[in-house]
């Protein structure tokens, strides 16, 4: 169920019972067994969610099938540790404090989701809350609390259902509290969805659909340039901003004067502005994953360099200690991170640029918006994953980023899914995968600052305090019972 609730299957109502079978397997009197149950469930779920790692590594990374499968299994094993720790923590705390599992499941689950999102560069992928990306009234509360609160509510419902099924009893106070929080979230969501912004600006998002097997081939360089040129002049006219995807120009464009002339001619002749992905030069022969902004006069007015790089995709972690790891890096290039998440300042306004999976990290979008970003632009190349679930899973994050920050999101993906998403998470337009498209849409620049942007992931602290308070009360009551029994 944990795999089926995520895109593209998206059986999102199952999220509210997806943890119940696992909770049934938790045994407070057998901690190793509890960890094993959680770990096993995690391995099955994660293989179902991230099976596309094999496709990326084998089809386009040049890594053979056995090693690609091994990488998938190692990654799934690492991610499954969090689910094993979840089951172990619930069993341990219930045994030591006599606090019922239905009170523990939500805060423990959310704290571990947060940990997974920050430990070892972080992988905040496929949270419980992300399964609800199409349930807009329910997820509007993310503008106040962030996505972790949505995961909390889902996990809390799982705990209540488990208690009713397995133990035939549950706290009426806790059940009422959870239902009130869900009800309040829905009311807030329905009210917030009544608002629509005026959209005075026009965007044209160009999806070039350049196959990963030829994308980095020098022989196809001019074919790539001409395709974006043709699509832009054919369907991107009368747009205030034209957006091309990550590494739309997959070469060091500063070294290719002729190609750059073609690119710079686009905004000049169309009387527009152009944001496009390319490759820049860093220090000591390293590369930069860059986005250039070219204004209406054809001048490169700003450059953003990707900060949060993909491990084993754009750089090899701890390679100085383990040189053999360099052999399993997909691209084999040496990319260096940029210097910060400041927005790109343009004559249209301040644009927050998110390259590739930078947009899956809420703290990055928060930092960008706090820096003044008035619209968010995500450029990505999901061709690595072919026709798997990965492009659909990656796309879902940007519904949350739009809601959390109260910003329009313009998304340009090489092979899809490209989209225009409004600040309420409504998808105003989207493309299929693996098609040549020019998606046109309207957007607005915004200066509002949501509670979540201002205060960040404060809800994790709330969960820790709630968990600590519950444990302390449980220990106190447990000792009181023991004293009564002794007397």
Short mmCIF file of C-alpha atoms in Angstrom, two decimals:
data_model
loop_
_atom_site.label_atom_id
_atom_site.label_comp_id
_atom_site.label_asym_id
_atom_site.label_seq_id
_atom_site.Cartn_x
_atom_site.Cartn_y
_atom_site.Cartn_z
CA UNK A 1 0.00 0.00 0.00
CA UNK A 2 2.88 2.40 0.70
CA UNK A 3 3.94 2.01 -2.93
CA UNK A 4 0.44 2.17 -4.38
CA UNK A 5 -0.48 5.45 -2.67
CA UNK A 6 2.30 7.31 -4.49
CA UNK A 7 2.13 8.54 -8.11
CA UNK A 8 1.42 7.42 -10.74
CA UNK A 9 -0.99 4.86 -9.21
CA UNK A 10 -2.02 7.38 -6.54
CA UNK A 11 -4.57 5.35 -4.58
CA UNK A 12 -4.30 8.10 -1.98
CA UNK A 13 -7.21 7.04 0.31
CA UNK A 14 -5.21 3.89 1.13
CA UNK A 15 -2.68 6.09 2.92
CA UNK A 16 -5.04 6.30 5.89
CA UNK A 17 -4.75 2.53 6.49
CA UNK A 18 -1.36 1.77 4.88
CA UNK A 19 0.47 1.47 8.21
CA UNK A 20 -2.18 -0.65 9.95
CA UNK A 21 -0.84 -4.09 8.93
CA UNK A 22 2.68 -3.06 9.95
CA UNK A 23 1.44 -1.83 13.34
CA UNK A 24 -0.32 -5.17 13.81
CA UNK A 25 3.08 -6.82 13.42
CA UNK A 26 4.78 -4.68 16.07
CA UNK A 27 5.41 -6.67 19.28
CA UNK A 28 6.39 -4.67 22.35
CA UNK A 29 7.66 -7.87 24.00
CA UNK A 30 9.96 -8.74 21.09
CA UNK A 31 11.97 -5.69 19.97
CA UNK A 32 14.15 -7.48 17.38
CA UNK A 33 11.05 -8.93 15.73
CA UNK A 34 9.44 -5.48 15.65
CA UNK A 35 12.48 -4.00 13.93
CA UNK A 36 12.50 -6.90 11.47
CA UNK A 37 8.83 -6.39 10.62
CA UNK A 38 9.39 -2.70 9.91
CA UNK A 39 12.57 -3.32 7.97
CA UNK A 40 10.97 -6.03 5.80
CA UNK A 41 7.96 -3.84 5.08
CA UNK A 42 10.34 -1.03 4.16
CA UNK A 43 12.33 -3.14 1.70
CA UNK A 44 9.19 -4.22 -0.14
CA UNK A 45 7.72 -0.70 -0.18
CA UNK A 46 10.90 1.04 -1.28
CA UNK A 47 11.65 -1.41 -4.08
CA UNK A 48 8.14 -0.69 -5.34
CA UNK A 49 8.66 3.07 -5.07
CA UNK A 50 12.22 3.52 -6.40
CA UNK A 51 12.63 0.58 -8.80
CA UNK A 52 13.49 3.23 -11.40
CA UNK A 53 17.01 3.47 -9.94
CA UNK A 54 17.87 0.41 -12.04
CA UNK A 55 16.64 2.12 -15.22
CA UNK A 56 18.63 5.29 -14.55
CA UNK A 57 21.83 3.43 -13.68
CA UNK A 58 21.67 0.79 -16.41
CA UNK A 59 20.03 2.47 -19.39
CA UNK A 60 21.80 5.81 -19.15
CA UNK A 61 24.47 5.53 -16.48
CA UNK A 62 26.43 2.81 -18.23
CA UNK A 63 26.26 0.45 -15.25
CA UNK A 64 25.48 -3.22 -15.85
CA UNK A 65 22.27 -4.82 -14.61
CA UNK A 66 23.72 -6.77 -11.62
CA UNK A 67 25.46 -3.67 -10.22
CA UNK A 68 22.38 -1.52 -10.91
CA UNK A 69 20.17 -3.98 -9.02
CA UNK A 70 22.71 -4.08 -6.19
CA UNK A 71 22.62 -0.28 -5.97
CA UNK A 72 18.81 -0.38 -5.82
CA UNK A 73 18.89 -2.99 -3.05
CA UNK A 74 21.47 -1.07 -1.03
CA UNK A 75 19.46 2.12 -1.37
CA UNK A 76 16.25 0.31 -0.39
CA UNK A 77 18.01 -1.27 2.60
CA UNK A 78 19.21 2.15 3.78
CA UNK A 79 15.74 3.71 3.45
CA UNK A 80 14.15 0.69 5.14
CA UNK A 81 16.22 1.32 8.26
CA UNK A 82 13.93 4.26 9.01
CA UNK A 83 10.85 2.04 8.91
CA UNK A 84 12.60 -0.55 11.05
CA UNK A 85 13.50 2.16 13.56
CA UNK A 86 9.89 3.34 13.47
CA UNK A 87 8.57 -0.11 14.42
CA UNK A 88 11.30 -0.60 17.02
CA UNK A 89 10.66 2.83 18.58
CA UNK A 90 6.92 2.26 18.87
CA UNK A 91 7.47 -1.16 20.48
CA UNK A 92 10.17 0.09 22.86
CA UNK A 93 8.26 3.18 23.96
CA UNK A 94 5.02 1.29 24.45
CA UNK A 95 6.77 -1.31 26.59
CA UNK A 96 8.71 1.16 28.72
CA UNK A 97 6.04 3.81 29.15
CA UNK A 98 2.76 1.92 28.68
CA UNK A 99 1.75 4.65 26.21
CA UNK A 100 -0.55 3.04 23.63
CA UNK A 101 0.85 2.72 20.12
CA UNK A 102 -1.87 4.87 18.55
CA UNK A 103 -0.47 7.91 20.40
CA UNK A 104 3.11 7.17 19.36
CA UNK A 105 2.79 6.35 15.68
CA UNK A 106 2.22 9.89 14.34
CA UNK A 107 5.06 11.80 16.09
CA UNK A 108 7.55 8.94 15.67
CA UNK A 109 6.74 8.56 11.97
CA UNK A 110 7.05 12.29 11.26
CA UNK A 111 10.33 12.73 13.13
CA UNK A 112 11.80 9.87 11.11
CA UNK A 113 10.47 11.33 7.85
CA UNK A 114 12.26 14.54 8.73
CA UNK A 115 15.46 12.65 9.57
CA UNK A 116 15.34 10.85 6.22
CA UNK A 117 15.04 14.22 4.52
CA UNK A 118 18.22 15.64 6.05
CA UNK A 119 20.61 12.77 6.90
CA UNK A 120 23.36 12.05 4.32
CA UNK A 121 22.30 15.01 2.10
CA UNK A 122 18.67 13.94 2.52
CA UNK A 123 16.09 12.04 0.49
CA UNK A 124 12.66 13.54 1.33
CA UNK A 125 10.92 11.33 -1.24
CA UNK A 126 7.49 9.65 -1.02
CA UNK A 127 6.38 10.97 2.37
CA UNK A 128 2.94 9.90 3.51
CA UNK A 129 1.74 13.45 2.94
CA UNK A 130 2.95 13.48 -0.67
CA UNK A 131 0.37 10.83 -1.54
CA UNK A 132 -2.34 13.49 -1.12
CA UNK A 133 -1.02 15.91 -3.79
CA UNK A 134 -4.31 15.81 -5.71
CA UNK A 135 -6.49 16.23 -2.57
CA UNK A 136 -6.18 20.01 -2.61
CA UNK A 137 -8.59 20.97 0.22
CA UNK A 138 -6.73 18.68 2.61
CA UNK A 139 -3.20 19.87 1.79
CA UNK A 140 -3.71 23.66 1.84
CA UNK A 141 -2.72 23.60 5.50
CA UNK A 142 0.86 23.03 4.30
CA UNK A 143 1.06 26.83 3.90
CA UNK A 144 0.94 27.00 7.71
CA UNK A 145 2.53 23.76 8.88
CA UNK A 146 4.48 22.27 5.98
CA UNK A 147 3.91 18.81 4.56
CA UNK A 148 4.97 17.02 7.75
CA UNK A 149 1.69 17.94 9.42
CA UNK A 150 -0.21 16.15 6.66
CA UNK A 151 1.90 13.04 7.26
CA UNK A 152 1.14 13.42 10.98
CA UNK A 153 -2.61 13.41 10.43
CA UNK A 154 -2.44 10.40 8.12
CA UNK A 155 -0.26 8.46 10.56
CA UNK A 156 -2.59 9.40 13.44
CA UNK A 157 -5.59 8.02 11.56
CA UNK A 158 -3.63 4.81 10.92
CA UNK A 159 -3.00 4.54 14.66
CA UNK A 160 -6.68 4.98 15.48
CA UNK A 161 -7.79 2.43 12.88
CA UNK A 162 -5.20 -0.04 14.16
CA UNK A 163 -6.35 0.36 17.74
CA UNK A 164 -10.00 -0.14 16.81
CA UNK A 165 -9.18 -3.21 14.72
CA UNK A 166 -6.59 -4.95 16.88
CA UNK A 167 -7.48 -3.81 20.39
CA UNK A 168 -11.13 -2.83 20.07
CA UNK A 169 -10.57 0.38 21.98
CA UNK A 170 -9.20 3.86 21.45
CA UNK A 171 -9.07 7.16 23.32
CA UNK A 172 -12.13 9.23 22.48
CA UNK A 173 -10.22 12.41 23.35
CA UNK A 174 -7.37 11.60 20.94
CA UNK A 175 -9.76 10.50 18.20
CA UNK A 176 -11.79 13.68 18.60
CA UNK A 177 -8.62 15.80 18.54
CA UNK A 178 -7.42 14.19 15.29
CA UNK A 179 -10.85 14.56 13.68
CA UNK A 180 -11.00 18.22 14.70
CA UNK A 181 -7.55 18.85 13.18
CA UNK A 182 -8.59 17.14 9.95
CA UNK A 183 -11.87 19.05 9.88
CA UNK A 184 -10.13 22.36 10.54
CA UNK A 185 -7.61 21.61 7.78
CA UNK A 186 -10.40 20.88 5.31
CA UNK A 187 -12.28 24.05 6.21
CA UNK A 188 -9.09 26.09 5.87
CA UNK A 189 -8.44 24.38 2.55
CA UNK A 190 -11.88 25.03 1.09
CA UNK A 191 -11.71 28.69 2.12
CA UNK A 192 -8.20 29.13 0.71
CA UNK A 193 -9.20 27.54 -2.60
CA UNK A 194 -11.80 30.26 -3.17
CA UNK A 195 -9.01 32.75 -3.89
CA UNK A 196 -7.58 33.26 -7.37
CA UNK A 197 -4.82 35.67 -8.32
CA UNK A 198 -4.84 37.95 -11.33
CA UNK A 199 -2.34 36.55 -13.84
CA UNK A 200 -0.91 39.38 -15.93
CA UNK A 201 2.25 37.59 -17.14
CA UNK A 202 2.54 34.94 -19.85
CA UNK A 203 4.99 32.05 -19.84
CA UNK A 204 5.95 29.59 -22.57
CA UNK A 205 7.56 26.38 -21.33
CA UNK A 206 9.42 24.47 -24.03
CA UNK A 207 9.70 20.69 -23.64
CA UNK A 208 12.32 19.59 -26.16
CA UNK A 209 12.08 15.83 -25.54
CA UNK A 210 15.75 15.12 -26.20
CA UNK A 211 16.52 11.46 -25.49
CA UNK A 212 19.08 10.78 -22.79
CA UNK A 213 20.94 8.44 -25.16
CA UNK A 214 21.82 11.35 -27.47
CA UNK A 215 21.61 14.32 -25.11
CA UNK A 216 25.35 14.51 -24.39
CA UNK A 217 26.48 13.43 -27.87
CA UNK A 218 28.39 16.26 -29.59
CA UNK A 219 27.06 15.04 -32.93
CA UNK A 220 23.54 15.97 -31.86
CA UNK A 221 24.43 19.38 -30.43
CA UNK A 222 23.13 21.46 -33.32
CA UNK A 223 20.06 19.24 -33.63
CA UNK A 224 19.28 20.06 -29.99
CA UNK A 225 19.79 23.79 -30.54
CA UNK A 226 17.64 23.80 -33.68
CA UNK A 227 14.81 21.91 -31.97
CA UNK A 228 14.51 24.45 -29.16
CA UNK A 229 14.89 27.21 -31.72
CA UNK A 230 12.08 25.76 -33.87
CA UNK A 231 9.70 25.12 -30.97
CA UNK A 232 10.28 28.58 -29.49
CA UNK A 233 9.66 30.45 -32.72
CA UNK A 234 6.70 28.24 -33.59
CA UNK A 235 4.69 28.32 -30.37
CA UNK A 236 6.38 30.56 -27.77
CA UNK A 237 5.55 33.93 -29.25
CA UNK A 238 3.98 36.76 -27.21
CA UNK A 239 5.29 35.33 -23.93
CA UNK A 240 6.87 37.47 -21.22
CA UNK A 241 9.15 34.58 -20.23
CA UNK A 242 10.33 31.52 -22.14
CA UNK A 243 11.71 28.61 -20.11
CA UNK A 244 13.88 25.77 -21.43
CA UNK A 245 14.70 22.77 -19.19
CA UNK A 246 17.78 21.73 -17.25
CA UNK A 247 20.81 21.37 -19.55
CA UNK A 248 18.64 22.17 -22.55
CA UNK A 249 21.97 23.23 -24.05
CA UNK A 250 24.07 20.23 -22.87
CA UNK A 251 27.49 21.71 -23.44
CA UNK A 252 29.69 24.51 -22.09
CA UNK A 253 27.86 27.24 -23.90
CA UNK A 254 30.42 29.97 -23.17
CA UNK A 255 32.89 28.04 -25.29
CA UNK A 256 30.54 27.76 -28.27
CA UNK A 257 30.04 31.28 -29.59
CA UNK A 258 27.96 30.22 -32.60
CA UNK A 259 25.50 28.18 -30.55
CA UNK A 260 25.18 30.95 -27.97
CA UNK A 261 24.36 33.44 -30.74
CA UNK A 262 21.42 31.27 -31.76
CA UNK A 263 20.22 31.07 -28.17
CA UNK A 264 20.55 34.79 -27.51
CA UNK A 265 18.62 35.57 -30.70
CA UNK A 266 15.48 33.90 -29.32
CA UNK A 267 14.49 36.53 -26.71
CA UNK A 268 15.61 39.39 -28.97
CA UNK A 269 13.52 38.30 -31.97
CA UNK A 270 10.53 37.24 -29.85
CA UNK A 271 10.79 40.33 -27.61
CA UNK A 272 10.76 38.11 -24.56
CA UNK A 273 13.13 36.82 -21.89
CA UNK A 274 14.72 33.38 -21.76
CA UNK A 275 15.68 31.10 -18.88
CA UNK A 276 17.56 28.00 -20.01
CA UNK A 277 19.70 25.27 -18.53
CA UNK A 278 23.26 24.68 -19.65
CA UNK A 279 26.70 23.74 -18.36
CA UNK A 280 29.13 26.25 -16.87
CA UNK A 281 32.78 26.13 -15.91
CA UNK A 282 33.81 26.04 -12.26
CA UNK A 283 37.23 26.04 -10.69
CA UNK A 284 39.92 23.41 -11.32
CA UNK A 285 38.23 22.05 -14.43
CA UNK A 286 34.95 21.28 -12.65
CA UNK A 287 31.52 21.90 -14.16
CA UNK A 288 28.47 23.81 -12.99
CA UNK A 289 24.85 22.87 -13.59
CA UNK A 290 23.65 26.34 -14.56
CA UNK A 291 20.61 28.33 -15.59
CA UNK A 292 21.21 31.49 -17.64
CA UNK A 293 18.80 34.39 -17.86
CA UNK A 294 18.93 36.29 -21.16
CA UNK A 295 17.01 39.58 -21.32
CA UNK A 296 15.15 41.17 -24.24
CA UNK A 297 18.37 42.75 -25.51
CA UNK A 298 20.11 39.38 -25.76
CA UNK A 299 22.39 39.95 -22.78
CA UNK A 300 23.08 37.27 -20.17
CA UNK A 301 21.83 39.28 -17.21
CA UNK A 302 22.02 36.61 -14.49
CA UNK A 303 23.21 33.05 -13.83
CA UNK A 304 22.11 30.57 -11.16
CA UNK A 305 24.31 27.55 -10.39
CA UNK A 306 22.78 24.47 -8.82
CA UNK A 307 23.67 24.14 -5.14
CA UNK A 308 22.24 20.78 -4.01
CA UNK A 309 23.83 18.25 -6.34
CA UNK A 310 22.64 14.67 -6.92
CA UNK A 311 24.93 12.12 -5.21
CA UNK A 312 26.34 9.61 -7.73
CA UNK A 313 24.69 11.64 -10.49
CA UNK A 314 26.65 14.90 -10.43
CA UNK A 315 29.32 14.10 -7.89
CA UNK A 316 30.66 11.13 -5.96
CA UNK A 317 30.41 11.39 -2.15
CA UNK A 318 33.44 10.45 0.00
CA UNK A 319 35.37 9.45 -3.14
CA UNK A 320 38.64 10.55 -1.53
CA UNK A 321 38.18 7.77 1.03
CA UNK A 322 36.66 5.17 -1.31
CA UNK A 323 38.01 5.74 -4.85
CA UNK A 324 36.10 2.74 -6.26
CA UNK A 325 32.83 4.66 -5.77
CA UNK A 326 33.76 6.90 -8.69
CA UNK A 327 33.08 3.99 -11.04
CA UNK A 328 29.37 3.92 -10.14
CA UNK A 329 28.70 7.62 -10.67
CA UNK A 330 26.12 7.88 -13.43
CA UNK A 331 27.51 10.82 -15.39
CA UNK A 332 31.12 10.54 -14.35
CA UNK A 333 31.52 14.32 -14.42
CA UNK A 334 32.80 16.57 -11.67
CA UNK A 335 30.13 19.11 -10.90
CA UNK A 336 30.65 21.71 -8.22
CA UNK A 337 27.86 23.31 -6.18
CA UNK A 338 26.84 26.93 -6.56
CA UNK A 339 27.10 29.46 -3.77
CA UNK A 340 23.54 29.94 -2.57
CA UNK A 341 19.82 29.84 -3.26
CA UNK A 342 19.36 33.55 -3.95
CA UNK A 343 16.74 34.29 -6.63
CA UNK A 344 17.70 35.49 -10.09
CA UNK A 345 17.00 39.20 -10.40
CA UNK A 346 15.33 40.05 -13.72
CA UNK A 347 13.53 43.02 -15.21
CA UNK A 348 10.29 41.06 -14.68
CA UNK A 349 10.94 40.39 -11.00
CA UNK A 350 12.86 37.98 -8.79
CA UNK A 351 12.81 34.37 -10.01
CA UNK A 352 13.60 31.50 -7.66
CA UNK A 353 15.34 28.81 -9.71
CA UNK A 354 15.20 25.16 -8.63
CA UNK A 355 17.31 22.83 -10.75
CA UNK A 356 16.30 19.18 -10.88
CA UNK A 357 15.60 17.71 -7.45
CA UNK A 358 16.37 20.91 -5.50
CA UNK A 359 12.60 21.36 -5.48
CA UNK A 360 11.99 18.26 -3.37
CA UNK A 361 13.61 20.00 -0.38
CA UNK A 362 11.18 22.40 1.34
CA UNK A 363 13.99 24.30 3.08
CA UNK A 364 15.46 25.27 -0.30
CA UNK A 365 12.22 26.81 -1.57
CA UNK A 366 11.69 28.52 1.78
CA UNK A 367 15.19 30.00 1.64
CA UNK A 368 14.64 31.12 -1.95
CA UNK A 369 11.33 32.83 -1.14
CA UNK A 370 12.73 34.45 1.99
CA UNK A 371 15.41 35.82 -0.32
CA UNK A 372 12.73 37.59 -2.33
CA UNK A 373 11.66 35.09 -5.03
CA UNK A 374 8.31 36.15 -6.51
CA UNK A 375 7.83 33.09 -8.72
CA UNK A 376 9.47 29.65 -8.69
CA UNK A 377 10.90 28.03 -11.82
CA UNK A 378 11.89 24.37 -11.77
CA UNK A 379 14.00 23.13 -14.67
CA UNK A 380 14.73 19.41 -14.79
CA UNK A 381 15.73 16.50 -16.97
CA UNK A 382 13.79 13.39 -15.97
CA UNK A 383 14.75 11.54 -19.15
CA UNK A 384 17.06 9.46 -16.92
CA UNK A 385 14.04 7.53 -15.66
CA UNK A 386 12.42 6.70 -18.99
CA UNK A 387 8.73 5.73 -18.71
CA UNK A 388 8.80 4.78 -15.03
CA UNK A 389 7.00 6.24 -12.04
CA UNK A 390 9.87 8.63 -11.20
CA UNK A 391 8.76 11.59 -13.39
CA UNK A 392 5.27 11.40 -11.84
CA UNK A 393 6.62 11.16 -8.30
CA UNK A 394 9.00 14.06 -8.90
CA UNK A 395 6.24 16.23 -10.35
CA UNK A 396 4.00 15.82 -7.29
CA UNK A 397 6.44 17.67 -5.02
CA UNK A 398 5.85 20.97 -6.81
CA UNK A 399 2.18 21.04 -5.87
CA UNK A 400 3.37 21.22 -2.25
CA UNK A 401 6.10 23.76 -2.97
CA UNK A 402 3.50 26.05 -4.56
CA UNK A 403 1.12 25.76 -1.59
CA UNK A 404 3.84 26.05 1.06
CA UNK A 405 5.29 29.23 -0.42
CA UNK A 406 2.19 30.81 -2.01
CA UNK A 407 4.04 31.04 -5.32
CA UNK A 408 3.37 30.10 -8.91
CA UNK A 409 5.58 27.26 -10.11
CA UNK A 410 6.68 27.11 -13.74
CA UNK A 411 8.16 23.70 -14.46
CA UNK A 412 10.16 22.87 -17.59
CA UNK A 413 11.14 19.20 -17.95
CA UNK A 414 13.12 17.91 -20.90
CA UNK A 415 10.85 14.91 -21.46
CA UNK A 416 8.01 15.95 -19.13
CA UNK A 417 6.14 16.51 -16.95
CA UNK A 418 6.20 20.28 -17.61
CA UNK A 419 3.55 22.31 -15.84
CA UNK A 420 2.15 25.58 -14.57
CA UNK A 421 0.96 25.31 -10.96
CA UNK A 422 -0.78 28.14 -9.13
CA UNK A 423 -0.21 29.08 -5.45
CA UNK A 424 -3.08 26.82 -4.34
CA UNK A 425 -1.57 23.78 -6.01
CA UNK A 426 -4.02 23.83 -8.91
CA UNK A 427 -2.37 22.45 -12.03
CA UNK A 428 -3.20 25.05 -14.66
CA UNK A 429 -1.52 23.09 -17.43
CA UNK A 430 0.69 20.03 -17.79
CA UNK A 431 2.30 18.00 -20.55
CA UNK A 432 2.53 14.25 -21.15
CA UNK A 433 5.93 12.59 -20.92
CA UNK A 434 8.14 12.04 -23.96
CA UNK A 435 6.48 14.52 -26.29
CA UNK A 436 7.64 17.73 -27.93
CA UNK A 437 5.49 20.45 -26.39
CA UNK A 438 5.24 24.16 -25.77
CA UNK A 439 3.07 24.71 -22.73
CA UNK A 440 1.66 28.22 -22.45
CA UNK A 441 0.28 29.58 -19.22
CA UNK A 442 -0.31 32.67 -17.12
CA UNK A 443 1.24 33.55 -13.81
CA UNK A 444 1.74 36.39 -11.37
CA UNK A 445 4.57 37.67 -9.20
CA UNK A 446 3.83 37.50 -5.47
CA UNK A 447 5.41 39.02 -2.37
CA UNK A 448 3.38 37.31 0.35
CA UNK A 449 5.15 35.29 3.04
CA UNK A 450 3.32 32.27 4.42
CA UNK A 451 3.60 31.20 8.04
CA UNK A 452 5.52 28.11 6.93
CA UNK A 453 8.05 30.12 4.92
CA UNK A 454 8.63 32.46 7.86
CA UNK A 455 9.01 29.75 10.50
CA UNK A 456 10.15 26.65 8.59
CA UNK A 457 9.82 23.16 10.03
CA UNK A 458 8.76 24.19 13.51
CA UNK A 459 6.24 21.34 13.47
CA UNK A 460 9.07 18.85 13.97
CA UNK A 461 9.82 20.55 17.29
CA UNK A 462 6.11 20.29 18.14
CA UNK A 463 6.25 16.55 17.43
CA UNK A 464 9.34 16.10 19.60
CA UNK A 465 7.74 18.02 22.48
CA UNK A 466 4.49 16.03 22.09
CA UNK A 467 6.43 12.77 22.02
CA UNK A 468 8.54 13.72 25.03
CA UNK A 469 5.48 14.85 26.98
CA UNK A 470 3.59 11.66 26.15
CA UNK A 471 6.54 9.51 27.22
CA UNK A 472 7.04 11.42 30.49
CA UNK A 473 3.34 11.15 31.38
CA UNK A 474 3.38 7.47 30.43
CA UNK A 475 6.39 6.74 32.63
CA UNK A 476 4.83 8.62 35.55
CA UNK A 477 1.55 6.70 35.22
CA UNK A 478 3.39 3.41 34.81
CA UNK A 479 5.30 3.95 38.02
CA UNK A 480 2.09 4.92 39.79
CA UNK A 481 0.47 1.66 38.74
CA UNK A 482 3.47 -0.36 39.91
CA UNK A 483 3.37 1.33 43.32
CA UNK A 484 -0.35 0.59 43.63
CA UNK A 485 0.25 -3.04 42.76
CA UNK A 486 3.10 -3.29 45.31
CA UNK A 487 0.81 -2.00 48.03
#
